[in-house]
Coordinates of C-alpha atoms in Angstrom, one line a residue:
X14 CA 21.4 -26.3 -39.7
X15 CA 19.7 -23.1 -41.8
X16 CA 16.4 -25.2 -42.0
X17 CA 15.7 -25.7 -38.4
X18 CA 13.2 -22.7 -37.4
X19 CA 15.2 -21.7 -33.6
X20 CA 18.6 -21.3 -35.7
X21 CA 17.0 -19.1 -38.5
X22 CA 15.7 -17.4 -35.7
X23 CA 18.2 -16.4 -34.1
X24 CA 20.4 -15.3 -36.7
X25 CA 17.5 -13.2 -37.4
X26 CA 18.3 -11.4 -33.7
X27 CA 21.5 -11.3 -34.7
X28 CA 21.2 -9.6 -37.7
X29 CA 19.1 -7.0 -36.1
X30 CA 21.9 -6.3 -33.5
X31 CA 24.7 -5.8 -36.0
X32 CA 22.1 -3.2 -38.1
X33 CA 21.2 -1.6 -34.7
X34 CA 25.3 -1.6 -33.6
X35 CA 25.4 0.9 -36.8
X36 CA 23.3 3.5 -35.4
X37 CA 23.9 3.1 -31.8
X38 CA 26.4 5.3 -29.3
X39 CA 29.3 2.7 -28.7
X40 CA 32.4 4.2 -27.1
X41 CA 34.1 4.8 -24.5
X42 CA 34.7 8.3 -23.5
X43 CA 36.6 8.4 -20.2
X44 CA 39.8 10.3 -20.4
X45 CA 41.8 7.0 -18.8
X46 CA 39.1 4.5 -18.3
X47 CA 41.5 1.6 -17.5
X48 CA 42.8 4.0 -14.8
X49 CA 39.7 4.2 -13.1
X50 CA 38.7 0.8 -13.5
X51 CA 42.3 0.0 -11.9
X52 CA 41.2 1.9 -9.0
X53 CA 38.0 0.5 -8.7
X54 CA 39.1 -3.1 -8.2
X55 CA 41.5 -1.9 -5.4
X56 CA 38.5 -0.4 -3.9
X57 CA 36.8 -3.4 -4.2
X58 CA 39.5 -5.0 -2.8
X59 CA 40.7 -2.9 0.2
X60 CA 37.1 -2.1 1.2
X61 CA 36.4 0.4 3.7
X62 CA 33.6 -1.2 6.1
X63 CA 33.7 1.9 8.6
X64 CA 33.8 4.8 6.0
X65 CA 29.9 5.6 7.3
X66 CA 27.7 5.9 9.9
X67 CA 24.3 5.3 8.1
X68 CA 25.9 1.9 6.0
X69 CA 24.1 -0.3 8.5
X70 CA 21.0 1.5 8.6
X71 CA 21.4 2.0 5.1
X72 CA 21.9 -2.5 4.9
X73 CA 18.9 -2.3 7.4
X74 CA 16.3 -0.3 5.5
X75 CA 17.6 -2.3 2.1
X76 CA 16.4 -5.2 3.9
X77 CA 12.7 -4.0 5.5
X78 CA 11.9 -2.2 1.6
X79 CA 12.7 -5.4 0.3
X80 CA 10.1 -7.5 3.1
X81 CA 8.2 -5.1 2.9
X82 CA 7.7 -4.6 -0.5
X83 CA 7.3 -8.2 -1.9
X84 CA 5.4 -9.2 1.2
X85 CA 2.3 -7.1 0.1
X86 CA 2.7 -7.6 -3.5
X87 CA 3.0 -11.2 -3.0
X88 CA -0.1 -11.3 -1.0
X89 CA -1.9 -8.7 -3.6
X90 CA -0.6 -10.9 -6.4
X91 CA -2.6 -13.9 -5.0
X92 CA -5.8 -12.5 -4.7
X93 CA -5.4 -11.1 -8.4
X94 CA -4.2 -14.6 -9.3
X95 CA -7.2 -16.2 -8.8
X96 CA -9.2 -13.8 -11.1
X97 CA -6.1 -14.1 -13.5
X98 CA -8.4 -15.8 -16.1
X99 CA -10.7 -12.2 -16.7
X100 CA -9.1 -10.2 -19.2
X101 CA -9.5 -6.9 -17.5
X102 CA -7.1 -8.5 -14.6
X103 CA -5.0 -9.9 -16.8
X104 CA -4.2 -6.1 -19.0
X105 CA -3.8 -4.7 -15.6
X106 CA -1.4 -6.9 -14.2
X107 CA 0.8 -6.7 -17.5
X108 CA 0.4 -3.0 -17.3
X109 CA 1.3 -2.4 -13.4
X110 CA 4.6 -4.9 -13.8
X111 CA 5.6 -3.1 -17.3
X112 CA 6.5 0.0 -15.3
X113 CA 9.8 -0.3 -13.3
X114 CA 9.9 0.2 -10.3
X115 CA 12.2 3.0 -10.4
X116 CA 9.1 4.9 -13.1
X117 CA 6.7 3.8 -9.7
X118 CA 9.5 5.4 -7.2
X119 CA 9.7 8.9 -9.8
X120 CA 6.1 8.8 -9.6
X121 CA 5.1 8.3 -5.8
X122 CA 8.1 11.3 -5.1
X123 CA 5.7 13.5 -6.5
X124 CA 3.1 13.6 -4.2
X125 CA 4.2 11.3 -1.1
X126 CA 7.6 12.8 -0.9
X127 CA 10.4 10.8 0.6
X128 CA 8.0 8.4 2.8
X129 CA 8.5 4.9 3.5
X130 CA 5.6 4.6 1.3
X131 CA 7.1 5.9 -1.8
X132 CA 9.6 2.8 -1.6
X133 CA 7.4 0.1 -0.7
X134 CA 4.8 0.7 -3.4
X135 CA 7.4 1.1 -5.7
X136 CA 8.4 -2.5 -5.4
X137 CA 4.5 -3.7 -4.1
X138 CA 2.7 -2.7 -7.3
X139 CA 4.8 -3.8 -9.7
X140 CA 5.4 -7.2 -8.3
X141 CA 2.0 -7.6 -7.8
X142 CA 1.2 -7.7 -12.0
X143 CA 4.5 -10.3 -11.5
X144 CA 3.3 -12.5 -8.7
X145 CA -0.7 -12.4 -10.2
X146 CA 0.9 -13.7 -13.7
X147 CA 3.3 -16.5 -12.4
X148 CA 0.7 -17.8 -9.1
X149 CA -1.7 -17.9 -11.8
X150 CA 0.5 -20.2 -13.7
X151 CA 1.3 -22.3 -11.2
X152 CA -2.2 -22.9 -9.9
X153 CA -3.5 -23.8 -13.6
X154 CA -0.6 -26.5 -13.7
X155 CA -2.1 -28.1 -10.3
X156 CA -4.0 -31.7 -10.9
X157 CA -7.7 -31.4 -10.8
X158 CA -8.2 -34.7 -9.6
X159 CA -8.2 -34.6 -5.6
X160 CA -10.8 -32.1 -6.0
X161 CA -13.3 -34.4 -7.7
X162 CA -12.9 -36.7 -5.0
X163 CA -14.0 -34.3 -2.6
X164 CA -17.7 -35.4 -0.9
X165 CA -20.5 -33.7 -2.0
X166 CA -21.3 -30.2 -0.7
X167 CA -17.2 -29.2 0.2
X168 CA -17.4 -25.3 0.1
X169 CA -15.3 -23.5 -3.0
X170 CA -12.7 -22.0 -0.6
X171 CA -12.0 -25.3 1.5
X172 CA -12.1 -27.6 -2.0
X173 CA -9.3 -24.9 -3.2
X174 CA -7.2 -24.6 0.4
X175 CA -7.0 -28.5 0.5
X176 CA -6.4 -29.9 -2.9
X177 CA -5.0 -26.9 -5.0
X178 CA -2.9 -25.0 -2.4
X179 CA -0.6 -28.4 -1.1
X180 CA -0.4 -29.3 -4.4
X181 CA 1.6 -26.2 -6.1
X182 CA 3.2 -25.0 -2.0
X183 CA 6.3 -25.8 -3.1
X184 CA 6.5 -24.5 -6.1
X185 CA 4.7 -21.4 -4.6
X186 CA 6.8 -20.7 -1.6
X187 CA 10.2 -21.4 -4.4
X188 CA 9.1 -18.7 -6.2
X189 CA 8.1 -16.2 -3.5
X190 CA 12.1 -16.6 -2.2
X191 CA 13.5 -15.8 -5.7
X192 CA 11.3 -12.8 -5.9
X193 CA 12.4 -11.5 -2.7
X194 CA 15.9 -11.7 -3.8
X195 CA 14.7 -9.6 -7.0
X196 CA 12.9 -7.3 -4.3
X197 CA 16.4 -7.1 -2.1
X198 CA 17.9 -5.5 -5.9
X199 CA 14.9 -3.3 -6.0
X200 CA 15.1 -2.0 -3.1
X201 CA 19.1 -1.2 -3.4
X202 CA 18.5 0.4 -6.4
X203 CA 15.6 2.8 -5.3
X204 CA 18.6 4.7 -3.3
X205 CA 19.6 6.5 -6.5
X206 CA 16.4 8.6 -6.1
X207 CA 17.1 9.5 -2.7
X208 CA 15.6 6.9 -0.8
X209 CA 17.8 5.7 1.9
X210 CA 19.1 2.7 0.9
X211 CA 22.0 1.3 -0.3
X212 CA 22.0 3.1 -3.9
X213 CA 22.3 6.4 -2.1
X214 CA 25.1 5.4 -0.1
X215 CA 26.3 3.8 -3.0
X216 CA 26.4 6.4 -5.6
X217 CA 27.6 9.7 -2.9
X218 CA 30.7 7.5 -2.2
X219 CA 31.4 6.8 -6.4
X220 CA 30.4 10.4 -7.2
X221 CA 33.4 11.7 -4.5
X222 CA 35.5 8.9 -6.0
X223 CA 35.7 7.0 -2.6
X224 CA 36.1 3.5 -4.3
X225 CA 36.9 1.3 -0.9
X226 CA 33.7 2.7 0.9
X227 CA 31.5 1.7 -2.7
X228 CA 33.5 -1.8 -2.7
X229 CA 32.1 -2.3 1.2
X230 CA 29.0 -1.8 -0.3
X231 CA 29.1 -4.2 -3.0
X232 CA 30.4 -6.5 -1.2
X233 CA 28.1 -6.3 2.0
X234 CA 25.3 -6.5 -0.7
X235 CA 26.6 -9.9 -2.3
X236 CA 27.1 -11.0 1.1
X237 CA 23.4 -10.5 1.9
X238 CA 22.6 -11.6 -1.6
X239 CA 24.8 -14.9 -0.7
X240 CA 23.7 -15.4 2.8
X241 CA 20.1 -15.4 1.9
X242 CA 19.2 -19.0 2.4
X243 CA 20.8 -18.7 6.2
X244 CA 18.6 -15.8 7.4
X245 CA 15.3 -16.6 5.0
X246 CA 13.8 -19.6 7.0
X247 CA 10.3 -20.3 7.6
X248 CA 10.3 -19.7 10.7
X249 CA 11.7 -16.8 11.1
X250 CA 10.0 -15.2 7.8
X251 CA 6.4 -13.7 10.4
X252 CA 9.3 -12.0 12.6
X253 CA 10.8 -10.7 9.5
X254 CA 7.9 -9.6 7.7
X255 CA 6.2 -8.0 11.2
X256 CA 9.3 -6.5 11.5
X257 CA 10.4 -4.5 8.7
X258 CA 8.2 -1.8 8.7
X259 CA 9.4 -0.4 11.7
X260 CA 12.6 -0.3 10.0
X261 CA 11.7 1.3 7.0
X262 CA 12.3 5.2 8.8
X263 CA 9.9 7.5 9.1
X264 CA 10.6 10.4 6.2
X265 CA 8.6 13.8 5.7
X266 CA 4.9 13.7 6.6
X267 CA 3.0 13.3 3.7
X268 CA 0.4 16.3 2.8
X269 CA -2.2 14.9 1.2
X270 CA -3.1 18.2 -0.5
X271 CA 0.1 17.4 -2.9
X272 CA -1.8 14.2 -3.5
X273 CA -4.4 15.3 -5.0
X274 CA -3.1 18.4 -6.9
X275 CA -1.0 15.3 -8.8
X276 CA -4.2 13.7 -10.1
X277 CA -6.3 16.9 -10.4
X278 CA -3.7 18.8 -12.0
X279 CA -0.1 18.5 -12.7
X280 CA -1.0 15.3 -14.8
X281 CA -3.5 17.2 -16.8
X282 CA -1.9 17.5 -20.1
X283 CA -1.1 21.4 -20.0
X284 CA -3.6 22.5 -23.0
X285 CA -6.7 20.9 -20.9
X286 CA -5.2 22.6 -18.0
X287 CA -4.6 25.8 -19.5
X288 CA -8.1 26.2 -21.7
X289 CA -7.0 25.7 -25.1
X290 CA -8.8 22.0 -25.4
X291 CA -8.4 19.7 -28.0
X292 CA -7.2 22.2 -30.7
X293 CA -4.1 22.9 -28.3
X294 CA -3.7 19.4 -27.2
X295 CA -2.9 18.0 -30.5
X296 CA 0.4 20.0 -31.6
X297 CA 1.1 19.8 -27.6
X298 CA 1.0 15.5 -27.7
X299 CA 3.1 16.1 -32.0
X300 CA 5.5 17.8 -30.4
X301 CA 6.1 15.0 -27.3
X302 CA 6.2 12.3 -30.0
X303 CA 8.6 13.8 -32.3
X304 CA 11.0 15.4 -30.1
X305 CA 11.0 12.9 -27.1
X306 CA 8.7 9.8 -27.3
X307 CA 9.9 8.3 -31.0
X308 CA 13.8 9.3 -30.3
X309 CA 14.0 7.5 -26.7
X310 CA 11.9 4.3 -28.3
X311 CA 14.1 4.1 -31.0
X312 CA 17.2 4.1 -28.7
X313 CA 15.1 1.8 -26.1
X314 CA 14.7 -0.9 -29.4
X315 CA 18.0 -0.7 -30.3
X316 CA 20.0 -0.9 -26.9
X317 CA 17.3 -3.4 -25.9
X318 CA 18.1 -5.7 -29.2
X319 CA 21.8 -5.5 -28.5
X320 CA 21.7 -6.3 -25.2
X321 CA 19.5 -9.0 -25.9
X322 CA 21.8 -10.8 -28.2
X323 CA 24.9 -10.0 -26.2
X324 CA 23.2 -11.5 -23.3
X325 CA 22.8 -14.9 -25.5
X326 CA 26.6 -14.8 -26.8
X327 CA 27.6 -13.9 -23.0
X328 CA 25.3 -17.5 -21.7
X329 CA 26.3 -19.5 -24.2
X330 CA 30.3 -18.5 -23.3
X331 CA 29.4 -18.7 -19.7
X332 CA 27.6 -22.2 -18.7
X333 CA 30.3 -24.2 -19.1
X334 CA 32.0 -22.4 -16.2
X335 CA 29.2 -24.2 -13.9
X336 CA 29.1 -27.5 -15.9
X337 CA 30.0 -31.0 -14.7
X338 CA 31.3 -31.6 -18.0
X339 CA 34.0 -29.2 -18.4
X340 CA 36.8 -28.7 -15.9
X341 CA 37.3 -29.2 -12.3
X342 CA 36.3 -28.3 -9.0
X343 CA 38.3 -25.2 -9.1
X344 CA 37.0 -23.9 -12.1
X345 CA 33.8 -24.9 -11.5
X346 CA 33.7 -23.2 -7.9
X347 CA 35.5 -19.7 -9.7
X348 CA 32.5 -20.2 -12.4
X349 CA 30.1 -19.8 -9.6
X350 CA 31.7 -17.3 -7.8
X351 CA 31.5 -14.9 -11.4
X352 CA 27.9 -16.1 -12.1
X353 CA 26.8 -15.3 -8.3
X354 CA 28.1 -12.1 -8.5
X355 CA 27.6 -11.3 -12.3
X356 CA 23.7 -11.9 -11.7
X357 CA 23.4 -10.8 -7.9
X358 CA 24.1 -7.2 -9.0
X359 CA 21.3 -4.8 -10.3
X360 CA 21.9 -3.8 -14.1
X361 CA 21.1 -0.2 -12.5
X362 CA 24.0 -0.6 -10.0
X363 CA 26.4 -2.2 -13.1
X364 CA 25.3 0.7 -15.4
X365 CA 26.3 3.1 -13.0
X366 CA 29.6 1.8 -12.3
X367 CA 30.7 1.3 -16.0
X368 CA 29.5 5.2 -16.7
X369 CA 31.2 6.4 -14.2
X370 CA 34.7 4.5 -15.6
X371 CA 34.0 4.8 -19.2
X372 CA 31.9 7.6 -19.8
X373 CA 28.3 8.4 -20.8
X374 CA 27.4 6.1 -24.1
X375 CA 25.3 2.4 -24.3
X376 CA 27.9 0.6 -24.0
X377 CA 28.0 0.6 -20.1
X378 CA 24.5 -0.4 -20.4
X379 CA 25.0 -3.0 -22.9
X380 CA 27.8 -5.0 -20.8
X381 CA 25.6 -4.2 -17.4
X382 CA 22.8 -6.2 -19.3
X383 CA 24.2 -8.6 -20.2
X384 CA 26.5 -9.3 -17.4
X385 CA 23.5 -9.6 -15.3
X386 CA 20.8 -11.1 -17.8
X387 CA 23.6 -13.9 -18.7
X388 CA 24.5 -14.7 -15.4
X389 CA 20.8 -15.4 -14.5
X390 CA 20.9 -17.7 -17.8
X391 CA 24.0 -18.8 -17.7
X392 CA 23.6 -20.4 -14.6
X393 CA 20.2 -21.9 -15.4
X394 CA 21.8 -23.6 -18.6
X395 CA 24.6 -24.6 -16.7
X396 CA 22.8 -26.6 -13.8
X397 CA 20.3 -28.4 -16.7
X398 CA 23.5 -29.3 -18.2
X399 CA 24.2 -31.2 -15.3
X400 CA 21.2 -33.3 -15.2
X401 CA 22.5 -34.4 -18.9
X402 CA 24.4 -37.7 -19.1
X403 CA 26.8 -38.1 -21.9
X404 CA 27.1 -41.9 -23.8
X405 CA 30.5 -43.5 -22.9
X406 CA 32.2 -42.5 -26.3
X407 CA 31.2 -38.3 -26.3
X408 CA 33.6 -36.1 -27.8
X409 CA 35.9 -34.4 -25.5
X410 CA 36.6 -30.0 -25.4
X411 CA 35.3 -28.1 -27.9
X412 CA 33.4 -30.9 -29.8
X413 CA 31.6 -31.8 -26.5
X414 CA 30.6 -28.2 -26.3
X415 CA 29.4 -28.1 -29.7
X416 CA 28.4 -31.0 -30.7
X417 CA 26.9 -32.5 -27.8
X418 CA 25.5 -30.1 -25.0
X419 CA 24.6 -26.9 -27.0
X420 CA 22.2 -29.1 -29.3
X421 CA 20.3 -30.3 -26.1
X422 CA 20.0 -27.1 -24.1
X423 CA 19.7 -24.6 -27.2
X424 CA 15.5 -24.9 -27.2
X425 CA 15.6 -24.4 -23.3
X426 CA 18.5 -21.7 -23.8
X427 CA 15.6 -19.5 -26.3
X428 CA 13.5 -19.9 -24.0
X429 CA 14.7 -18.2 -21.3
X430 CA 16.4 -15.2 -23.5
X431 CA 12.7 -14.7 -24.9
X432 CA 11.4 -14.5 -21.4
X433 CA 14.2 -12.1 -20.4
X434 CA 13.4 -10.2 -23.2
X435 CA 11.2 -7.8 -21.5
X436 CA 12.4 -7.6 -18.5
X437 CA 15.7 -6.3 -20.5
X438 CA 13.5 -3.8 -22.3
X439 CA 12.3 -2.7 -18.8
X440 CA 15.7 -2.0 -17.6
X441 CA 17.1 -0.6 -20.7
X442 CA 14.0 2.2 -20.6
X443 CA 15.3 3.0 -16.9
X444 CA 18.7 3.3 -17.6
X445 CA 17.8 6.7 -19.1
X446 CA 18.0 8.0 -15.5
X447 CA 21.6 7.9 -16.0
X448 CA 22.1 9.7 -19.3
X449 CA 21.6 7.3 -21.7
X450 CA 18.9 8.6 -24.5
X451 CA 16.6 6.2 -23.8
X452 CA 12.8 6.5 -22.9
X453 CA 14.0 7.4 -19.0
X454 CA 16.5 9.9 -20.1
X455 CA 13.0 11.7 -21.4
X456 CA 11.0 10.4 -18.0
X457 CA 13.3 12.2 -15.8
X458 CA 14.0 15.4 -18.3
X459 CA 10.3 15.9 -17.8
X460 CA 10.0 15.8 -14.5
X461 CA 13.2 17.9 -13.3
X462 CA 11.8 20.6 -15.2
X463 CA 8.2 19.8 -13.7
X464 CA 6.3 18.5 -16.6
X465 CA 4.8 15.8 -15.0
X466 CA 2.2 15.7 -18.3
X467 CA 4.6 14.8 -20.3
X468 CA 6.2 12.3 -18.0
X469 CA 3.6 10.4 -17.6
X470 CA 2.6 10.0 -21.4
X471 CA 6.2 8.9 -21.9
X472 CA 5.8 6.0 -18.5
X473 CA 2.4 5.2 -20.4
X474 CA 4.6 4.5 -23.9
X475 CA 7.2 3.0 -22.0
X476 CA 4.5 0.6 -20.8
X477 CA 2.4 -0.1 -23.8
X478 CA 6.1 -0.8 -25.5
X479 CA 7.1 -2.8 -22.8
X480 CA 3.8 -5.7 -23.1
X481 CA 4.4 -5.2 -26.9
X482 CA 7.4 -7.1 -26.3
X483 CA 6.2 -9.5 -24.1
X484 CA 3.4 -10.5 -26.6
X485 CA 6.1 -11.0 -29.4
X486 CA 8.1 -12.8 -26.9
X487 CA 5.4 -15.6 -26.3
X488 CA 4.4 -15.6 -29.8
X489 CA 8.0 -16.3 -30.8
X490 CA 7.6 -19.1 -27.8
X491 CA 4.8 -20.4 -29.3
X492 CA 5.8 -20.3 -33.1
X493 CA 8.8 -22.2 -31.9
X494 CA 7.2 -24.6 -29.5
X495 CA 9.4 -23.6 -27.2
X496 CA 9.6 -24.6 -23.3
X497 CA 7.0 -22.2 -21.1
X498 CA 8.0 -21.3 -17.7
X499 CA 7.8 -18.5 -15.4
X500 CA 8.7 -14.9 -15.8
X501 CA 12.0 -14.6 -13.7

């Protein structure tokens, strides 16, 4: 077992999460944490659908950031798809979607204020670096061959639009539906910086301790979440998408002065912008690395490498719930229902709830990540698990589980943990927001107390160690011949 290269691997994860347990913040600090999590479950279960005026609206504009958002970035992810292949595009793209899009929302706040156009280029940019990346991949997999039967003197554009396009639609148009789901989760979560959507709501109601108007919330959300593939149709997606933005409100008038004052000054690293030059700038950029860059990466590596592994441990426990092979009906229906919700909800949204039961540490984050992270997996695993068929005389229970289906799905089961990999760095950076000494803890220090130099040094690190990770990710892929597929 030791000699095959994906098991030595991952003990080698493994390890690294037990040595990074050591030095992490793990506890919980709540006076009477199973009090509050009491009282949050009767919330969610005598919700309180009237407790507000604005929780429509506040469903509404979720809904129009969301179209909005992924609509442009979907179309700006095309065009940059098909000069994927330059290497300029390609470190753009993997810099754009390493920021989050809460870093993008803390940034366009600055200048733009609270305008619709703070939220939809929040979710736009960063989903463009996405879509570019995976459209890319998706056209490259297309057969070349109905183009070289084209006659002689068939323009580019129509060659590409009637071989290329048909070819990869569905596979296009599949993709474009999940990321709108991601881009309903973005646009909840961009509330808890004031925008208003559902995050707002969400977070006033658990800061008064009004748990039945937060479980309406959630549950309206899953419901949306849920109900996705009855509203979503092709023909209704032009009236949606021509729709939205006149849903999106109308906010405070941007002054474009602010605008540029952002570029032209505030970002200036304060030495430059003071006069001392480069003989100020350097104990100016020692003192950011020592006392806020290296101590929010270090706690970014290590909840990042946690979560990672218990993300694993949490799939690995959790397919079987959705598998043809184990249990019934029942169980598998009760599997789905957990997995639905368990990956429907924004880490952002789970952090939030767990801190505000069990007090400020990593381990809310750590079970928000991989609640989330493993039901995305966990279900994945679970449905290829389906598609396996089992010889007449397979071992029943445990040995089954064992012996049987984690052997065939374990290569496929990597895979997908190494492609979530930065995606769980990403959120574990902006989980800082909420308290946890992570890169965003130091993001949002630094610009509460107007620093925006500083701030956006530390978005710049979070970034740069943020396509680190992705690189070691597909080198690990590619070491260990494992399964490619696209960023989810």
């Amino acid at each position: 077992m030791f000699s095959s290269p994906t098991v030595r691997t991952s003990f080698i994860f493994v390890a690294v999460a037990i040595v990074g347990l050591l030095f992490a913040d793990i506890a919980i600090t709540a006076s009477n944490p199973w009090r509050d999590l009491g009282n949050f479950f009767l919330g969610v279960l005598t919700p309180n659908f009237f407790s507000s005026e604005g929780l429509m609206t506040a469903l509404l504009r979720t809904v129009a950031f969301a179209f909005v958002g992924v609509a442009l970035g979907s179309v700006c992810g095309f065009l940059l798809s098909l000069v994927y292949r330059f290497l300029p595009v390609r470190i753009f793209c993997a810099f754009i979607r390493a920021i989050h899009e809460l870093f993008w929302a803390l940034i366009f706040l600055q200048f733009f204020g609270f305008h619709p156009l703070t939220g939809v280029l929040a979710i736009a940019i960063p989903y463009s670096g996405i879509f570019a990346k995976v459209y890319s991949e998706i056209l490259d997999e297309t057969d070349p061959e109905p183009g070289r039967l084209l006659p002689p003197g068939t323009g580019t554009i129509a060659a590409f639009l009637y071989t290329r396009i048909p070819d990869c639609w569905v596979q296009l148009r599949t993709y474009t539906a999940y990321r709108l789901e991601c881009g309903l989760r973005s646009s909840a979560i961009l509330g808890f910086v004031g925008l208003p959507t559902l995050g707002f709501y969400l977070e006033t109601s658990f800061s008064q301790g009004l748990y039945s108007d937060a479980g309406a919330m959630l549950i309206l959300f899953y419901v949306l979440i849920a109900t996705m593939p009855l509203w979503v149709r092709p023909r209704l997606l032009p009236v949606c998408i021509l729709g939205a933005p006149f849903f999106l409100g109308d906010g405070l008038p941007i002054v474009w002065g602010n605008v540029a004052r952002f570029f032209t000054e505030d970002i200036v690293p304060s030495p430059l912008r003071n006069g001392e030059g480069v003989a100020g700038l350097i104990p100016w950029f020692n003192d950011l690395m020592i006392n806020e860059a290296m101590p929010g990466i270090w706690n970014t590596v290590i909840l990042t490498q946690i979560a990672l592994v218990a993300t694993g441990i949490l799939t690995l426990l959790a397919f079987p719930l959705i598998s043809n092979h184990f249990g019934g009906p029942v169980r598998r229906t009760s599997g789905h229902i957990f997995l639905v919700i368990a990956r429907s909800t924004p880490e952002y949204i789970l952090a939030y709830i767990l801190l505000q039961l069990w007090g400020p540490s990593m381990l809310p984050a750590v079970v928000a990540l991989a609640l989330h992270n493993g039901g995305i997996i966990g279900h994945l695993i679970g449905r290829q698990t389906n598609g396996i068929r089992l010889r007449p005389d397979a071992p029943t229970g445990f040995n089954r589980y064992s012996w049987e289906l984690v052997p065939r799905v374990y290569r496929s089961f990597l895979a997908f943990l190494f492609y979530r990999w930065e995606i769980i760095m990403r959120e574990t950076a902006i989980l800082g927001i909420l308290g946890i000494y992570t890169l965003g803890f130091y993001v949002d220090s630094a610009i509460q107390n107007i620093r925006f130099d500083r701030a956006m040094v530390l978005i710049l690190i979070t970034a740069l160690l943020n396509i680190g990770i992705d690189t070691l990710g597909r080198y690990i892929r590619r070491k260990l011949a494992l399964q490619t597929m696209p960023t989810c």
